[in-house]
Amino acid sequence: MSVIVLGGGLMGTATAFFLARRGVAVTLVERGRVGAGATVASFGNVRRSGRHLSQLPLARRSLTLWNEAARLLDRDVEFRATGHLRLIFDADGLALMRDYARAARPAGLELEELSPADLRRRFPGLGPDAIGASLSPEDGSGNPRLIGPAFAAAAARLGAQVVDDAGSVQVRRTSAGFEVVTARGTFTADRLVNCTGARGGDLAAQFDEPVPIRILGPQMGVTEPLPHRILPVVGVWDAAHGAYLRQVERGNVVFGGAVDRTEVDPATGHAHVDPAHLPHQLRAVVRLVPALRHVAVIRQWSGAEGYVADGLPVMGPSLTTPGLFHAFGFCGHGFQLGPGVGDAMAELVATGRCDTPLDAMHVARFAA
Ligand SMILES: Cc1cc2nc3c(=O)[nH]c(=O)nc-3n(C[C@H](O)[C@H](O)[C@H](O)COP(=O)(O)OP(=O)(O)OC[C@H]3O[C@@H](n4cnc5c(N)ncnc54)[C@H](O)[C@@H]3O)c2cc1C
C-alpha cells in the first residue's frame, strides 16, 4: 500500500506519522510550509468540554496521544494538562453546563462542578462575578507552533517522504490510484488522504462530493509577558461565542473568542484581523481575569479555518472515489483532535476500519 497525504497541517502531519508507524509507504505533500496553516494560528486549547457529543470518543483517543506526544515525537510539544476551567455567569450558563456534563459522562468526560466558594479558594482572581464553574482536570493546552513540525519530523524519521513548498498542486485519478503533480515533482500512490484544511472542500468537489464549508478567521491576541499566575485554560459557559484565555509558561496571556470571525479572502487565504473587534474582546477577557485590565496587547492574529455548515468536520472514506479519504473542515476545534485524527485516519486507511466511531463526520451526510 502507498499513501499520499495532501496538506501538512496538524491533521496531515499526524496522519503521515501514524501511517509511517504502521509501516505504510507515505508521502506528505504540503503546498507551503509544514504546520503554517490554521494549526500555527491556533489558540492551543486541548479542550473536550462543550464538544459535540459524537466527537468525544475521538477526543478521548486524542487526549491519550497528547499525553504520549513527547515520547512518540521525541520532542516536548508543550502539552500541559493544566485543567480546563469554564466559568458560569448566569442561570442559563449553569443549566448549559449541567446538561452537558450529564450527557458527556457516559462518553467518559467527567466535569467537576465548582461552587463560587470552591472557585474563589482554588482559583483566586479568576471570574470574581462568576456563580460557579466546571473543571476538566485532564485537559489543558499544547504549543501550536511545535506540533505540526514535530509530527512531520517524526514521520520523516520513520521513513515518510515530506515534500513541502510544493507550490501549485494538481490531483489526478489514474487507473492505479492517484497522481499528484507539484512544483517539486510528480508523486503517485494508491490511496490519497485529503488533509487540506480550509481548502478541503475544493478536493472533495473535484471528486463530486461538495461540502458546504466557509473559510473564516477566528481572532486572537496576546499580552505582554506577566508573572505566571493563571494555570488552567479559562473559558465561559454561554450559548454565544464566549471569550477564552490561557497564560503560557513564558508569561504572555493568549486570548480569543467573544467576537465574530472575520471573512477570509479565498484567493489569498489571508485571514485578516479586525482591530475594531479588540475593545469588545478585551472587555470579555477582563471579565474572566480583572487583573488583565492594565496590561498591553502586543500582537493580534488570525488564521484561515474551514467551518462546515453543521459544525462537524468531514472524516472518513470518500463516497464517490475508492482510495480517497477525507479529514478536513475542523470548524475551529481541530487542535485538540489532531493526534487522534491522525491515528484514526491511519487505522482507517491501513485496515479499512476504525475502532473510534466516525459515522457522524462522514461526507455521506451531504450526499442528499
Ligand atoms: C485562530 C485559530 C484558533 C484556533 N484555536 C483552536 C483551539 O484552541 N483548539 C482547537 O481544538 N482548535 C483550534 N483551532 C482549530 C485548529 O487549529 C484547526 O482545526 C486545525 O489546526 C486544522 O488542522 P488542519 O491540518 O486540518 O489544517 P491546516 O493547519 O490549515 O493545514 C492544512 C494544510 O493544507 C495545505 N494545503 C491546502 N491545500 C493544499 C493542496 N491542494 N495541496 C497541498 N497542501 C495544501 C495548507 O497549506 C495547510 O498547511 C483554531 C483555529 C484558528 C484559525
XYZ file of C-alpha atoms and ligand atoms in Angstrom:
421
model
C 0.000 0.000 0.000
C 1.201 3.534 -0.751
C -0.443 6.728 0.502
C -0.155 10.407 -0.336
C -1.312 12.714 2.436
C -2.208 16.105 0.995
C -1.789 19.041 3.393
C 0.876 19.420 6.073
C -1.155 20.887 8.934
C -1.722 19.033 12.192
C -4.118 16.550 10.544
C -1.823 15.743 7.629
C 1.401 15.503 9.624
C -0.243 13.347 12.305
C -1.814 11.079 9.661
C 1.551 10.705 7.911
C 3.248 9.898 11.230
C 0.763 7.230 12.270
C 0.748 5.683 8.772
C 4.563 5.527 8.783
C 4.411 3.957 12.233
C 2.253 1.200 10.743
C 4.930 0.603 8.099
C 2.930 2.172 5.251
C 4.867 3.966 2.459
C 3.672 7.553 2.832
C 4.372 10.852 1.077
C 3.237 14.070 2.744
C 2.678 16.891 0.240
C 2.316 20.447 1.569
C 1.949 23.312 -0.869
C 3.612 25.779 1.559
C 5.346 25.282 4.894
C 4.516 22.401 7.221
C 2.304 23.465 10.130
C 1.896 27.035 8.895
C -1.877 26.942 8.174
C -4.677 27.060 10.755
C -2.528 24.915 13.023
C 0.089 27.544 13.832
C -2.632 30.177 14.346
C -4.443 28.044 16.902
C -5.048 29.133 20.481
C -3.720 25.735 21.528
C -6.683 24.599 23.585
C -6.724 20.875 24.300
C -10.326 21.022 25.486
C -13.074 18.419 25.478
C -15.882 20.150 27.370
C -18.571 21.569 25.102
C -17.597 19.407 22.141
C -20.283 17.761 20.063
C -21.032 14.501 21.894
C -20.321 12.414 18.790
C -16.727 13.666 18.923
C -15.958 12.661 22.487
C -14.593 9.162 21.703
C -12.207 10.708 19.160
C -11.306 13.461 21.630
C -10.510 10.811 24.267
C -8.277 8.941 21.793
C -6.557 12.225 21.038
C -6.064 13.187 24.678
C -4.305 9.864 25.311
C -1.927 10.696 22.455
C -1.331 14.280 23.665
C -0.172 12.713 26.915
C 2.225 10.450 24.993
C 3.319 13.091 22.448
C 6.717 13.925 23.943
C 7.717 10.254 23.889
C 6.176 9.480 20.486
C 7.676 12.544 18.795
C 10.880 12.760 20.810
C 10.124 16.421 21.414
C 8.332 18.412 24.102
C 5.386 19.946 22.237
C 4.404 21.675 25.482
C 1.262 19.721 26.173
C 0.390 20.526 29.771
C -2.664 19.028 31.489
C -3.281 22.210 33.459
C -7.044 21.673 33.566
C -9.744 23.492 31.632
C -11.832 25.835 33.753
C -15.130 27.190 32.376
C -16.742 29.997 34.305
C -20.503 30.381 34.679
C -22.045 33.842 34.979
C -25.810 33.195 34.922
C -28.565 30.588 35.315
C -28.559 29.774 31.593
C -24.843 29.051 31.718
C -25.318 26.829 34.760
C -28.106 24.857 33.042
C -25.988 24.531 29.896
C -23.053 23.173 31.883
C -25.144 20.714 33.922
C -26.981 19.373 30.852
C -23.717 18.934 29.004
C -21.953 17.308 31.973
C -24.790 14.791 32.322
C -24.772 13.971 28.608
C -20.965 13.721 28.358
C -20.434 11.465 31.395
C -21.287 8.186 29.557
C -18.610 9.124 26.981
C -16.027 9.322 29.770
C -15.791 13.092 30.228
C -16.094 13.981 33.913
C -16.690 17.675 34.608
C -16.231 18.746 38.200
C -18.758 21.424 39.256
C -17.231 24.202 41.373
C -19.317 26.395 43.670
C -18.433 30.113 43.899
C -16.594 29.341 47.173
C -14.608 26.487 45.531
C -13.752 28.756 42.638
C -12.505 31.593 44.855
C -10.475 29.226 47.022
C -8.889 27.211 44.207
C -8.573 29.915 41.544
C -8.390 33.309 43.273
C -8.633 36.229 40.863
C -10.465 34.295 38.144
C -14.062 35.336 37.402
C -14.950 37.240 40.587
C -18.570 37.676 39.312
C -18.939 34.011 38.387
C -21.654 31.974 40.079
C -19.708 28.744 39.548
C -17.529 26.868 37.100
C -16.725 23.489 35.637
C -13.271 21.972 35.753
C -11.984 19.309 33.405
C -8.718 18.437 35.123
C -7.199 16.235 32.396
C -7.474 18.888 29.656
C -5.024 21.721 29.019
C -3.060 23.136 26.112
C -0.235 22.478 23.672
C 2.072 24.637 21.590
C 0.587 25.269 18.108
C 3.966 26.266 16.656
C 5.625 22.981 17.590
C 3.091 20.246 16.974
C 2.900 20.155 13.127
C 6.667 20.281 12.501
C 7.191 17.736 15.328
C 4.797 15.228 13.721
C 6.364 15.809 10.272
C 9.914 15.344 11.564
C 8.929 12.187 13.451
C 7.176 10.836 10.323
C 10.332 11.526 8.280
C 12.444 9.642 10.842
C 10.139 6.652 10.284
C 10.700 6.833 6.527
C 7.902 9.117 5.299
C 8.781 11.414 2.408
C 7.944 15.003 3.327
C 7.528 17.342 0.352
C 6.922 20.926 1.440
C 6.951 24.113 -0.663
C 5.191 22.011 -3.306
C 3.565 25.102 -4.842
C 0.539 24.631 -7.043
C -0.725 21.073 -6.629
C -2.834 19.154 -9.176
C -4.502 15.866 -8.281
C -5.491 13.307 -10.907
C -7.171 9.926 -10.681
C -5.292 7.188 -12.556
C -6.034 3.526 -13.180
C -3.583 2.669 -10.370
C -4.764 5.275 -7.876
C -3.734 8.932 -7.703
C -1.140 11.188 -9.277
C -0.178 14.433 -7.554
C 1.683 16.924 -9.724
C 3.630 19.589 -7.849
C 6.383 22.131 -8.444
C 8.707 19.616 -6.780
C 7.833 16.598 -8.881
C 5.039 14.132 -9.510
C 4.044 11.590 -6.877
C 1.803 8.554 -7.185
C 0.068 6.312 -4.671
C -2.926 4.028 -4.469
C -4.516 5.984 -1.592
C -4.922 9.725 -1.065
C -5.851 11.457 2.200
C -7.320 14.939 1.887
C -5.985 16.936 4.845
C -6.083 20.300 3.103
C -7.811 22.094 5.969
C -9.969 25.045 4.988
C -9.454 24.106 1.294
C -10.609 20.526 1.800
C -13.907 21.251 0.065
C -12.062 22.004 -3.196
C -10.671 18.477 -3.455
C -13.954 16.912 -2.333
C -15.783 18.911 -5.034
C -13.241 17.738 -7.624
C -14.375 14.202 -6.791
C -18.089 15.113 -6.962
C -18.822 15.353 -3.271
C -19.475 19.015 -2.492
C -19.363 20.031 1.172
C -20.921 23.267 2.492
C -17.851 24.902 4.003
C -16.907 28.538 4.699
C -13.445 29.855 5.366
C -13.379 32.165 8.382
C -10.759 33.607 10.692
C -11.126 33.469 14.493
C -9.396 36.493 16.012
C -6.658 36.032 18.606
C -4.426 38.301 20.670
C -1.609 38.098 23.173
C -0.472 40.337 26.011
C 2.976 41.341 27.142
C 4.660 38.758 29.433
C 3.441 38.845 33.030
C 4.294 36.901 36.185
C 2.854 33.426 35.795
C -0.385 33.277 37.837
C -3.009 31.535 35.674
C -2.574 27.778 35.485
C -5.698 26.404 33.743
C -7.112 27.311 30.358
C -10.100 29.570 31.127
C -13.361 29.822 29.182
C -17.059 30.545 29.707
C -20.279 28.547 29.581
C -22.636 30.559 27.415
C -24.693 29.982 24.308
C -22.838 32.759 22.479
C -19.259 32.655 21.378
C -17.557 33.494 24.709
C -14.011 34.616 25.467
C -11.203 32.264 26.461
C -7.609 32.692 27.573
C -4.529 30.927 28.839
C -1.203 32.057 30.196
C 1.798 30.434 28.545
C 4.726 29.390 30.713
C 6.754 32.390 29.500
C 4.044 34.650 30.963
C 2.095 36.043 27.998
C -1.689 35.680 28.114
C -3.174 34.430 24.829
C -6.868 35.174 24.287
C -9.641 34.726 21.729
C -13.397 34.435 21.254
C -16.220 36.864 22.076
C -16.244 38.454 18.608
C -17.372 37.427 15.119
C -14.896 35.538 12.986
C -13.634 37.580 10.061
C -14.035 36.760 6.367
C -11.018 35.258 4.652
C -10.048 36.165 1.102
C -10.440 32.807 -0.688
C -7.874 33.753 -3.344
C -5.014 34.603 -0.971
C -6.170 32.617 2.069
C -5.133 35.544 4.240
C -7.196 35.823 7.427
C -7.490 39.475 8.407
C -7.674 40.802 11.929
C -10.312 43.483 12.517
C -8.822 45.948 15.033
C -12.331 47.276 15.736
C -13.087 43.952 17.459
C -10.373 44.361 20.076
C -12.169 46.573 22.670
C -15.149 44.206 22.861
C -12.872 41.174 23.061
C -10.828 42.773 25.853
C -13.943 43.624 27.876
C -14.899 39.933 27.731
C -11.363 38.883 28.697
C -11.200 41.302 31.650
C -14.442 39.820 32.979
C -12.613 36.489 33.235
C -9.460 37.984 34.809
C -9.883 41.581 36.058
C -6.127 41.803 36.758
C -5.584 41.970 32.979
C -7.262 45.408 32.877
C -3.966 47.300 32.690
C -1.777 45.093 30.528
C -0.586 45.782 26.989
C -1.671 43.721 23.995
C 1.403 43.149 21.869
C 0.046 41.217 18.873
C -3.141 40.128 17.160
C -3.567 37.451 14.514
C -5.997 35.136 12.821
C -5.878 32.033 10.627
C -7.932 30.529 7.806
C -10.105 27.748 9.209
C -12.795 25.692 7.435
C -16.255 25.827 9.042
C -18.631 23.123 7.777
C -22.318 24.110 7.852
C -23.279 21.645 10.610
C -20.247 22.416 12.778
C -18.653 18.970 12.359
C -15.560 18.082 10.326
C -15.513 15.724 7.360
C -13.708 12.464 8.164
C -13.693 9.060 6.533
C -13.649 7.411 3.117
C -14.963 9.191 0.047
C -18.386 8.104 -1.169
C -17.501 8.550 -4.824
C -13.859 7.536 -5.167
C -12.277 4.334 -3.851
C -8.920 5.023 -2.194
C -9.730 8.648 -1.360
C -10.176 9.654 2.297
C -11.073 12.993 3.867
C -10.049 14.683 7.135
C -10.776 18.402 6.845
C -13.032 21.236 7.996
C -12.388 21.128 11.732
C -14.560 24.170 12.485
C -12.232 25.882 14.975
C -11.795 22.868 17.229
C -9.322 20.597 15.464
C -6.283 21.287 17.617
C -7.367 19.011 20.448
C -8.468 16.340 17.966
C -5.334 16.390 15.804
C -3.297 13.472 17.189
C -6.454 11.336 17.432
C -7.469 12.257 13.877
C -4.037 11.201 12.598
C -4.171 7.891 14.468
C -7.779 7.174 13.475
C -7.186 8.053 9.803
C -4.073 5.871 9.691
C -6.062 2.985 11.150
C -8.884 3.536 8.655
C -6.616 3.860 5.614
C -4.381 0.937 6.576
C -7.045 -1.525 7.763
C -10.326 -0.323 6.246
C -11.911 0.088 9.680
C -11.611 2.310 12.721
C -12.210 1.466 16.378
C -13.343 5.025 17.086
C -16.822 5.912 15.772
C -16.564 8.428 12.920
C -20.000 7.978 11.295
C -21.359 11.394 12.350
C -18.485 13.014 10.462
C -18.822 11.070 7.204
C -19.151 13.050 3.965
C -22.277 10.987 3.182
C -24.317 13.355 5.355
C -24.170 15.877 2.480
C -24.857 13.370 -0.305
C -28.606 14.037 -0.391
C -7.096 31.367 15.157
C -7.450 29.918 15.408
C -7.551 29.446 16.714
C -7.858 28.112 16.953
N -7.885 27.641 18.228
C -8.145 26.331 18.471
C -8.117 25.778 19.789
O -7.779 26.470 20.741
N -8.444 24.478 19.990
C -8.782 23.666 18.958
O -9.083 22.486 19.197
N -8.754 24.132 17.686
C -8.445 25.426 17.412
N -8.428 25.913 16.148
C -8.681 24.986 15.059
C -7.444 24.171 14.724
O -6.293 24.975 14.762
C -7.656 23.581 13.334
O -8.898 22.877 13.305
C -6.562 22.604 12.954
O -5.284 23.154 13.162
C -6.755 22.228 11.499
O -5.648 21.474 11.081
P -5.591 21.051 9.561
O -4.381 20.223 9.402
O -6.916 20.484 9.136
O -5.491 22.444 8.762
P -4.248 23.390 8.493
O -3.365 23.538 9.658
O -4.793 24.644 7.874
O -3.427 22.589 7.405
C -3.901 22.390 6.090
C -2.701 22.466 5.177
O -3.065 22.089 3.872
C -2.299 22.836 2.970
N -2.966 22.768 1.655
C -4.141 23.332 1.279
N -4.441 22.980 0.023
C -3.442 22.164 -0.390
C -3.194 21.444 -1.597
N -4.059 21.484 -2.621
N -2.082 20.705 -1.686
C -1.196 20.639 -0.655
N -1.369 21.288 0.518
C -2.494 22.023 0.639
C -2.253 24.225 3.578
O -1.164 24.962 3.085
C -2.135 23.892 5.068
O -0.785 23.866 5.507
C -8.108 27.236 15.862
C -8.017 27.720 14.551
C -7.672 29.046 14.329
C -7.556 29.524 12.908
